[in-house]
Amino acid sequence: MSSIQPIYLYHMNDLHSNLEQWPAAVSYMKERSRFHEKKDETALFFDLGDHADRVHPVTEATRGKGNVALLNQAGIQYASIGNNEGITLSKKELEALYEEADFKVLLANLFDESGHLPSWAEPYEIVETKEGVRIGLIGMTVPFYPFYRELGWDVRDPYDILPGLIAEVKHQSDAVVLLSHLGYPQDEEIARTYSDIDVILGAHTHHLLKTSILLNDTLIAQCGKSGYYAGQVKLEFDKDTNQLVNKEGAAVDISKEEPDNDTNHLLQQLKNDAEETMHSAVAFMEEPLPVSWTNASPFADKLAQGLREWCRAEISMVNSGLLLESLQAGTVRRADLHRLCPHPINPCVLPVPGAVLKETILAAFTEKMIHLPVKGLGFRGEMMGRMAFSGLDLIWEERETGEYIKTVLIHGEPLDPKQTYQLATADMFTFGPLFPGLAQCGPKTYYMPEMMRDVLAAALKQRDG
């Protein structure tokens, strides 16, 4: 008789409300649950965050509670949160998000301003399986400090918390598992730094590890994004000593699984409820507002004007690619604004020296930047698009090689390279890769939890009024 006792961990990450794929994922997890139940084996089921993404009408209308209902129905037992749950909802909405969760939420590095964890969170859990094996689970999320701070949360550096927490959990466990929404590079760093973590179930950076990576005797597993793969980790323990003797993992393609009927039914209910919620009117438009991603357009100009006024800034700059379609005449509903501007992107105001502003504008009008297919940073569109401005005008000059920006005017006066201007823009431009000059400016003021479609709603109401 074998002296080896297997324990299985199944994990999902970064669904990003790709809810049409979720019924197939649930079908796979339910089949795996039945399989191990027949064999009298322990299998644990995890979600590692960014399940909810307000790009989907169900998530938008329910503020993530529809996602929690879907996780409940799937049989998920343990979860941590991602930045989409953490910083795209108001503090009040996040506090209420997991009120009806049937699973345990593990999160060790998020506190309220009084120093308490959210009411639904525990820093860790010791799971004792029917075989007598003790598995310690720790949850961590990526610390986007300025965003959490604006929302009234105190998010802390995982490296400040992990040493003491690992020691506490290790003392009570036969194996330690970190539920990490920190990203693959951080998972690697943690594996190198802390020898007492046996497995890291990872998320956030959307790495697809078809075979889990063993680094410094820590197994790192991550299964991409959007629910097309599920992770499976097998832990083998010595029955006599409960010592972990082997660990291995893989990402399994579940994209072609037959969808689960019960999940399909629940999803349709949620969609119907969301459609009713999102039907409420925002404004009435006498005329359409067309948008172009490559030329100046009224809809992009309206968003830029609305952003400057909403933030009470000197000038504003926003890319037309944020608007996925033109706005038609007639009643504008919440569903319309969500469809046209689905991004979890917040307004931001920052001081920008004139020299940096001009450099940024010149970079923005290159063909490469206009047509850039932006990935991540909250952007859910197809391409960057042409910049629109308010409080700022460009004087163009025709040359043999094409049009050239001759002069930048700020409220009618030539831009002063030495003067600092208060610029309202999209938060994604302050993170680094797109416009490094803006990323280096500060201090930055992020407006949370309002998104660009909230700014747009305010601008259209004003126009309607």
Coordinates of C-alpha atoms in Angstrom, one line a residue:
M1 CA 0.0 0.0 0.0
S2 CA 1.4 3.4 -1.0
S3 CA 2.7 5.6 1.8
I4 CA 2.0 8.8 -0.3
Q5 CA -1.1 10.9 0.3
P6 CA -2.0 13.4 -2.5
I7 CA -3.8 16.8 -1.9
Y8 CA -5.0 18.8 -4.9
L9 CA -5.2 22.6 -5.3
Y10 CA -7.3 24.0 -8.2
H11 CA -6.9 27.7 -8.9
M12 CA -8.3 30.4 -11.2
N13 CA -7.0 34.0 -11.5
D14 CA -7.7 37.2 -13.4
L15 CA -11.0 36.3 -15.0
H16 CA -11.6 40.0 -15.5
S17 CA -15.3 39.4 -15.7
N18 CA -15.0 37.4 -18.9
L19 CA -18.2 35.9 -17.7
E20 CA -19.1 34.1 -20.9
Q21 CA -16.1 31.8 -20.3
W22 CA -17.0 31.2 -16.6
P23 CA -19.6 28.4 -17.1
A24 CA -16.9 26.3 -18.9
A25 CA -14.5 27.0 -16.0
V26 CA -17.1 25.9 -13.5
S27 CA -17.9 22.8 -15.4
Y28 CA -14.2 21.8 -15.2
M29 CA -14.0 22.5 -11.4
K30 CA -17.2 20.7 -10.6
E31 CA -16.0 17.6 -12.6
R32 CA -12.7 17.7 -10.7
S33 CA -14.5 18.0 -7.4
R34 CA -16.7 14.9 -8.3
F35 CA -13.6 13.0 -9.5
H36 CA -11.7 13.5 -6.2
E37 CA -14.8 12.9 -4.1
K38 CA -15.1 9.4 -5.7
K39 CA -11.5 8.7 -5.0
D40 CA -11.9 10.0 -1.4
E41 CA -9.2 12.6 -2.0
T42 CA -9.0 16.2 -0.8
A43 CA -9.2 18.9 -3.4
L44 CA -9.3 22.6 -2.6
F45 CA -10.6 25.3 -4.9
F46 CA -9.2 28.9 -5.1
D47 CA -9.7 32.2 -6.9
L48 CA -6.8 34.6 -6.7
G49 CA -8.5 37.9 -7.5
D50 CA -9.5 40.2 -10.4
H51 CA -12.5 38.0 -10.9
A52 CA -14.6 41.2 -10.9
D53 CA -13.9 43.8 -13.6
R54 CA -16.3 46.7 -14.2
V55 CA -15.8 46.3 -17.9
H56 CA -18.8 43.8 -17.8
P57 CA -22.3 45.2 -17.2
V58 CA -23.0 42.6 -14.6
T59 CA -20.0 43.7 -12.5
E60 CA -20.8 47.3 -13.1
A61 CA -24.5 47.0 -12.1
T62 CA -23.9 44.9 -9.1
R63 CA -20.6 46.4 -8.0
G64 CA -19.0 43.0 -8.0
K65 CA -21.7 41.2 -6.0
G66 CA -22.7 39.3 -9.1
N67 CA -19.2 37.9 -9.3
V68 CA -19.4 36.8 -5.7
A69 CA -22.6 34.9 -6.5
L70 CA -20.9 33.2 -9.4
L71 CA -17.9 32.2 -7.2
N72 CA -20.4 30.8 -4.6
Q73 CA -22.2 28.8 -7.2
A74 CA -18.8 27.4 -8.6
G75 CA -17.8 26.0 -5.2
I76 CA -14.8 28.2 -4.7
Q77 CA -13.6 27.7 -1.1
Y78 CA -10.9 30.3 -0.7
A79 CA -10.2 33.6 -2.4
S80 CA -8.0 36.7 -2.3
I81 CA -8.6 40.0 -3.9
G82 CA -7.0 41.8 -6.9
N83 CA -6.6 45.4 -7.6
N84 CA -9.9 45.4 -9.6
E85 CA -11.9 44.4 -6.5
G86 CA -9.7 46.6 -4.3
I87 CA -9.5 50.0 -6.1
T88 CA -12.3 50.2 -8.6
L89 CA -15.0 50.1 -5.9
S90 CA -15.6 52.7 -3.2
K91 CA -14.6 51.8 0.3
K92 CA -18.3 51.3 1.2
E93 CA -18.8 49.0 -1.8
L94 CA -15.7 46.9 -1.0
E95 CA -16.7 46.6 2.6
A96 CA -20.0 45.2 1.5
L97 CA -18.7 43.1 -1.4
Y98 CA -18.2 39.7 0.4
E99 CA -21.2 40.0 2.8
E100 CA -22.9 37.0 1.1
A101 CA -19.7 35.0 0.2
D102 CA -19.8 31.3 0.9
F103 CA -16.0 31.2 0.6
K104 CA -13.3 32.6 2.9
V105 CA -11.4 35.6 1.8
L106 CA -7.8 35.7 2.8
L107 CA -6.0 39.0 2.8
A108 CA -3.2 40.0 5.1
N109 CA -2.1 43.4 3.9
L110 CA -5.2 45.6 3.6
F111 CA -6.5 47.6 6.6
D112 CA -8.9 50.4 7.3
E113 CA -7.7 53.6 8.8
S114 CA -8.2 52.2 12.3
G115 CA -5.7 49.4 11.5
H116 CA -8.4 46.7 11.2
L117 CA -8.7 44.2 8.4
P118 CA -12.0 44.3 6.4
S119 CA -14.8 42.5 8.2
W120 CA -14.8 39.7 5.6
A121 CA -11.0 39.1 5.6
E122 CA -8.7 36.9 7.5
P123 CA -4.9 37.1 7.1
Y124 CA -4.5 33.3 7.0
E125 CA -6.4 30.0 7.4
I126 CA -5.1 26.7 8.6
V127 CA -7.0 24.0 6.7
E128 CA -6.9 20.5 8.3
T129 CA -7.8 17.9 5.6
K130 CA -9.6 14.7 6.3
E131 CA -6.3 13.0 6.0
G132 CA -4.9 15.0 8.9
V133 CA -2.7 17.2 6.7
R134 CA -2.6 20.9 7.8
I135 CA -2.3 23.4 5.0
G136 CA -1.6 27.0 5.9
L137 CA -3.1 29.6 3.4
I138 CA -2.0 33.3 3.4
G139 CA -3.5 36.0 1.1
M140 CA -1.8 39.1 -0.3
T141 CA -2.7 41.7 -2.8
V142 CA -0.7 44.2 -4.8
P143 CA -0.2 47.4 -2.8
F144 CA -1.2 50.3 -5.1
Y145 CA -0.6 52.8 -2.3
P146 CA -1.9 56.1 -3.7
F147 CA -5.2 54.5 -4.9
Y148 CA -6.0 52.7 -1.7
R149 CA -5.0 55.8 0.3
E150 CA -7.5 58.0 -1.7
L151 CA -10.2 55.4 -1.0
G152 CA -9.6 55.4 2.7
W153 CA -7.7 52.1 3.0
D154 CA -4.2 51.4 4.4
V155 CA -2.5 48.9 2.1
R156 CA 0.8 47.6 3.4
D157 CA 4.0 46.2 1.9
P158 CA 3.8 42.4 1.8
Y159 CA 7.5 42.2 2.8
D160 CA 6.7 44.0 6.0
I161 CA 4.0 41.4 6.9
L162 CA 5.3 38.2 5.5
P163 CA 8.2 37.3 7.8
G164 CA 6.1 37.2 11.0
L165 CA 3.1 35.8 9.3
I166 CA 5.0 32.9 7.6
A167 CA 6.6 32.0 11.0
E168 CA 3.2 32.0 12.6
V169 CA 1.6 29.9 9.9
K170 CA 4.5 27.5 9.4
H171 CA 4.4 26.6 13.1
Q172 CA 0.8 25.3 12.6
S173 CA 1.1 23.8 9.1
D174 CA 2.6 20.9 7.2
A175 CA 2.7 23.0 4.0
V176 CA 2.4 26.8 3.5
V177 CA 0.6 28.2 0.4
L178 CA 0.6 31.9 -0.5
L179 CA -2.4 33.2 -2.5
S180 CA -0.6 36.0 -4.3
H181 CA -2.1 38.8 -6.3
L182 CA 1.3 40.4 -6.5
G183 CA 2.5 39.4 -9.9
Y184 CA 5.0 36.9 -11.2
P185 CA 8.2 39.0 -10.6
Q186 CA 7.2 39.5 -7.0
D187 CA 6.3 35.8 -6.7
E188 CA 9.9 35.0 -7.8
E189 CA 11.3 37.4 -5.3
I190 CA 9.3 35.9 -2.5
A191 CA 10.4 32.4 -3.5
R192 CA 14.0 33.5 -3.3
T193 CA 13.5 35.3 0.0
Y194 CA 11.4 33.0 2.1
S195 CA 12.3 29.3 2.1
D196 CA 9.2 28.3 4.2
I197 CA 6.6 29.0 1.5
D198 CA 5.9 25.7 -0.3
V199 CA 3.6 26.9 -3.0
I200 CA 2.7 30.3 -4.5
L201 CA -0.6 30.4 -6.4
G202 CA 0.0 33.6 -8.4
A203 CA -2.0 36.2 -10.3
H204 CA -2.0 39.8 -11.5
T205 CA 0.6 39.8 -14.3
H206 CA -1.4 37.2 -16.4
H207 CA 1.6 34.9 -16.8
L208 CA 0.6 31.5 -18.2
L209 CA 2.8 28.8 -16.7
K210 CA 1.7 25.7 -18.5
T211 CA 4.1 23.9 -16.2
S212 CA 4.5 25.3 -12.7
I213 CA 8.0 26.7 -11.9
L214 CA 10.1 25.4 -9.0
L215 CA 12.3 28.1 -7.6
N216 CA 14.3 27.7 -4.4
D217 CA 12.0 24.7 -3.6
T218 CA 8.9 26.9 -3.9
L219 CA 6.4 25.9 -6.6
I220 CA 5.0 28.9 -8.5
A221 CA 1.8 28.4 -10.4
Q222 CA -0.2 31.0 -12.5
C223 CA -2.7 30.3 -15.3
G224 CA -3.0 33.4 -17.5
K225 CA -6.2 35.4 -17.6
S226 CA -9.8 35.4 -18.8
G227 CA -10.6 31.9 -17.6
Y228 CA -9.3 29.9 -20.5
Y229 CA -6.9 27.9 -18.3
A230 CA -7.2 26.5 -14.8
G231 CA -4.3 25.7 -12.5
Q232 CA -3.9 22.3 -10.9
V233 CA -1.3 21.7 -8.2
K234 CA -0.6 18.2 -6.7
L235 CA 1.0 18.0 -3.3
E236 CA 2.2 14.6 -2.1
F237 CA 2.6 14.0 1.7
D238 CA 4.1 11.0 3.5
K239 CA 1.2 9.4 5.3
D240 CA 3.2 8.6 8.4
T241 CA 4.9 11.9 9.0
N242 CA 2.6 14.3 7.0
Q243 CA 5.8 15.7 5.5
L244 CA 5.5 17.2 2.0
V245 CA 7.7 15.0 -0.3
N246 CA 6.7 16.2 -3.8
K247 CA 4.9 19.1 -5.5
E248 CA 4.1 19.7 -9.1
G249 CA 1.6 21.8 -11.1
A250 CA 0.3 22.7 -14.5
A251 CA -2.2 25.0 -16.3
V252 CA -4.9 23.1 -18.0
D253 CA -6.7 24.4 -21.1
I254 CA -10.4 24.5 -20.2
S255 CA -11.6 26.7 -23.0
K256 CA -13.5 24.0 -24.8
E257 CA -15.3 22.5 -21.7
E258 CA -19.0 22.1 -21.9
P259 CA -20.6 25.0 -20.0
D260 CA -22.2 24.3 -16.7
N261 CA -26.0 24.6 -17.0
D262 CA -26.6 26.0 -13.5
T263 CA -23.9 28.6 -14.1
N264 CA -25.5 29.6 -17.4
H265 CA -28.8 30.0 -15.7
L266 CA -27.4 32.2 -12.9
L267 CA -25.5 34.3 -15.4
Q268 CA -28.6 34.9 -17.5
Q269 CA -30.4 36.0 -14.3
L270 CA -27.6 38.4 -13.4
K271 CA -27.6 39.8 -17.0
N272 CA -31.3 40.4 -16.9
D273 CA -31.1 42.2 -13.6
A274 CA -28.1 44.2 -14.7
E275 CA -29.9 45.3 -17.9
E276 CA -32.7 46.7 -15.8
T277 CA -30.3 48.5 -13.5
M278 CA -28.3 50.0 -16.4
H279 CA -31.4 51.2 -18.2
S280 CA -31.7 54.4 -16.1
A281 CA -31.4 57.6 -18.1
V282 CA -28.4 59.9 -17.7
A283 CA -29.1 62.7 -20.3
F284 CA -30.9 63.5 -23.5
M285 CA -28.9 64.4 -26.6
E286 CA -30.5 66.6 -29.3
E287 CA -27.6 65.8 -31.7
P288 CA -25.1 62.9 -32.0
L289 CA -21.5 63.3 -30.8
P290 CA -19.2 61.5 -33.2
V291 CA -15.7 60.2 -32.2
S292 CA -12.7 59.5 -34.3
W293 CA -9.5 57.8 -33.1
T294 CA -7.3 59.4 -35.7
N295 CA -8.8 62.9 -36.2
A296 CA -10.2 65.6 -34.0
S297 CA -13.8 64.8 -33.0
P298 CA -16.5 66.5 -30.9
F299 CA -17.1 63.5 -28.5
A300 CA -13.4 63.4 -27.5
D301 CA -13.4 67.2 -27.2
K302 CA -16.5 67.0 -24.9
L303 CA -14.8 64.4 -22.7
A304 CA -11.6 66.6 -22.4
Q305 CA -13.8 69.7 -21.6
G306 CA -15.8 67.7 -19.0
L307 CA -12.6 66.3 -17.4
R308 CA -11.0 69.8 -17.0
E309 CA -14.2 71.2 -15.5
W310 CA -14.8 68.2 -13.3
C311 CA -11.3 68.3 -11.9
R312 CA -11.2 72.1 -11.8
A313 CA -7.9 72.0 -13.5
E314 CA -6.1 74.5 -15.7
I315 CA -5.9 72.2 -18.8
S316 CA -6.8 68.7 -19.7
M317 CA -5.6 66.0 -22.0
V318 CA -7.4 62.7 -22.8
N319 CA -7.1 60.2 -25.6
S320 CA -10.0 59.6 -28.0
G321 CA -9.4 55.8 -27.8
L322 CA -11.2 55.9 -24.4
L323 CA -14.4 56.3 -26.4
L324 CA -15.2 53.1 -28.2
E325 CA -18.1 54.4 -30.3
S326 CA -19.8 57.7 -31.2
L327 CA -22.7 58.8 -29.0
Q328 CA -26.1 58.8 -30.8
A329 CA -28.8 61.4 -30.4
G330 CA -31.6 60.6 -28.0
T331 CA -31.8 59.3 -24.5
V332 CA -28.4 58.4 -23.0
R333 CA -28.6 55.6 -20.5
R334 CA -26.1 54.2 -18.0
A335 CA -25.6 51.2 -20.3
D336 CA -24.6 53.5 -23.1
L337 CA -21.9 55.2 -21.2
H338 CA -20.6 51.9 -19.9
R339 CA -20.5 50.4 -23.4
L340 CA -18.8 53.5 -24.8
C341 CA -16.3 54.0 -21.9
P342 CA -15.9 50.7 -20.0
H343 CA -12.4 51.3 -18.6
P344 CA -11.7 51.3 -14.9
I345 CA -9.6 54.4 -15.4
N346 CA -9.8 57.3 -12.9
P347 CA -9.3 61.1 -13.4
C348 CA -6.0 62.5 -12.1
V349 CA -4.5 66.0 -11.7
L350 CA -0.8 66.6 -11.6
P351 CA 1.6 69.6 -11.9
V352 CA 3.5 69.5 -15.2
P353 CA 6.3 71.8 -16.3
G354 CA 5.7 73.4 -19.7
A355 CA 8.8 71.7 -21.2
V356 CA 7.5 68.2 -20.1
L357 CA 4.0 69.1 -21.4
K358 CA 5.2 70.0 -24.8
E359 CA 7.4 66.9 -25.0
T360 CA 4.4 64.8 -24.1
I361 CA 2.1 66.5 -26.7
L362 CA 4.7 65.9 -29.5
A363 CA 5.0 62.3 -28.5
A364 CA 1.2 61.9 -28.4
F365 CA 0.8 63.0 -32.0
T366 CA 3.2 60.5 -33.5
E367 CA 1.5 57.9 -35.7
K368 CA 3.0 55.1 -33.6
M369 CA 1.4 56.5 -30.4
I370 CA -2.0 57.3 -32.0
H371 CA -2.3 53.7 -33.3
L372 CA -0.7 52.1 -30.3
P373 CA -2.7 49.0 -29.1
V374 CA -2.6 49.7 -25.4
K375 CA -2.6 46.7 -23.1
G376 CA -3.4 46.9 -19.4
L377 CA -3.2 50.1 -17.3
G378 CA -7.0 49.8 -17.0
F379 CA -7.5 50.4 -20.7
R380 CA -10.1 48.2 -22.3
G381 CA -10.1 49.7 -25.8
E382 CA -8.4 48.9 -29.1
M383 CA -5.9 51.8 -29.6
M384 CA -4.6 54.9 -27.9
G385 CA -6.2 57.3 -30.4
R386 CA -5.6 61.0 -31.0
M387 CA -5.4 63.3 -28.0
A388 CA -8.1 65.9 -27.2
F389 CA -7.5 68.9 -25.0
S390 CA -9.4 71.6 -23.1
G391 CA -7.8 74.9 -22.2
L392 CA -5.0 74.1 -24.7
D393 CA -4.9 74.8 -28.4
L394 CA -2.4 73.6 -31.1
I395 CA -1.3 75.7 -34.0
W396 CA -0.4 73.4 -36.9
E397 CA 2.0 74.2 -39.8
E398 CA 2.0 72.4 -43.2
R399 CA 5.5 71.2 -44.2
E400 CA 6.6 69.0 -47.1
T401 CA 6.9 66.0 -44.6
G402 CA 3.4 66.7 -43.3
E403 CA 1.7 68.7 -40.5
Y404 CA 3.8 69.9 -37.6
I405 CA 2.9 71.5 -34.3
K406 CA 4.2 75.0 -34.5
T407 CA 2.8 76.5 -31.3
V408 CA 1.1 75.3 -28.1
L409 CA -1.3 77.8 -26.6
I410 CA -2.5 77.7 -23.0
H411 CA -5.7 79.7 -22.7
G412 CA -4.5 81.8 -25.6
E413 CA -1.0 82.4 -24.4
P414 CA 2.1 80.6 -25.7
L415 CA 3.2 77.7 -23.6
D416 CA 6.0 78.7 -21.2
P417 CA 8.6 75.8 -20.8
K418 CA 9.5 77.0 -17.3
Q419 CA 5.9 77.5 -16.0
T420 CA 4.1 74.6 -14.2
Y421 CA 0.5 73.8 -15.3
Q422 CA -2.2 71.8 -13.5
L423 CA -3.1 69.0 -15.9
A424 CA -6.2 66.8 -15.6
T425 CA -5.7 63.5 -17.5
A426 CA -6.3 59.8 -17.3
D427 CA -4.5 58.0 -14.5
M428 CA -3.0 55.5 -17.0
F429 CA -0.7 58.2 -18.3
T430 CA 0.9 58.6 -14.8
F431 CA 2.2 55.1 -14.5
G432 CA 5.3 55.3 -16.6
P433 CA 5.5 53.4 -19.9
L434 CA 3.3 55.6 -22.1
F435 CA 4.6 59.1 -21.1
P436 CA 7.6 58.8 -18.7
G437 CA 7.7 62.6 -18.3
L438 CA 4.2 62.7 -16.8
A439 CA 5.0 59.7 -14.6
Q440 CA 7.8 61.7 -13.0
C441 CA 5.7 64.7 -12.2
G442 CA 4.0 65.1 -8.9
P443 CA 2.3 65.2 -6.5
K444 CA -0.5 63.4 -8.2
T445 CA -4.1 63.6 -7.1
Y446 CA -6.2 60.6 -8.1
Y447 CA -10.0 60.9 -8.0
M448 CA -11.4 57.7 -6.5
P449 CA -13.6 55.8 -7.1
E450 CA -15.0 57.9 -10.0
M451 CA -14.1 56.7 -13.5
M452 CA -14.0 58.5 -16.8
R453 CA -17.6 57.5 -17.6
D454 CA -18.7 59.3 -14.4
V455 CA -16.9 62.4 -15.7
L456 CA -18.6 61.9 -19.1
A457 CA -22.0 61.6 -17.4
A458 CA -21.5 64.9 -15.6
A459 CA -20.5 66.6 -18.8
L460 CA -23.5 65.3 -20.7
K461 CA -25.9 66.3 -17.9
Q462 CA -24.5 69.8 -18.1
R463 CA -24.9 69.9 -21.8
D464 CA -28.5 68.5 -21.5
G465 CA -29.3 71.1 -18.8

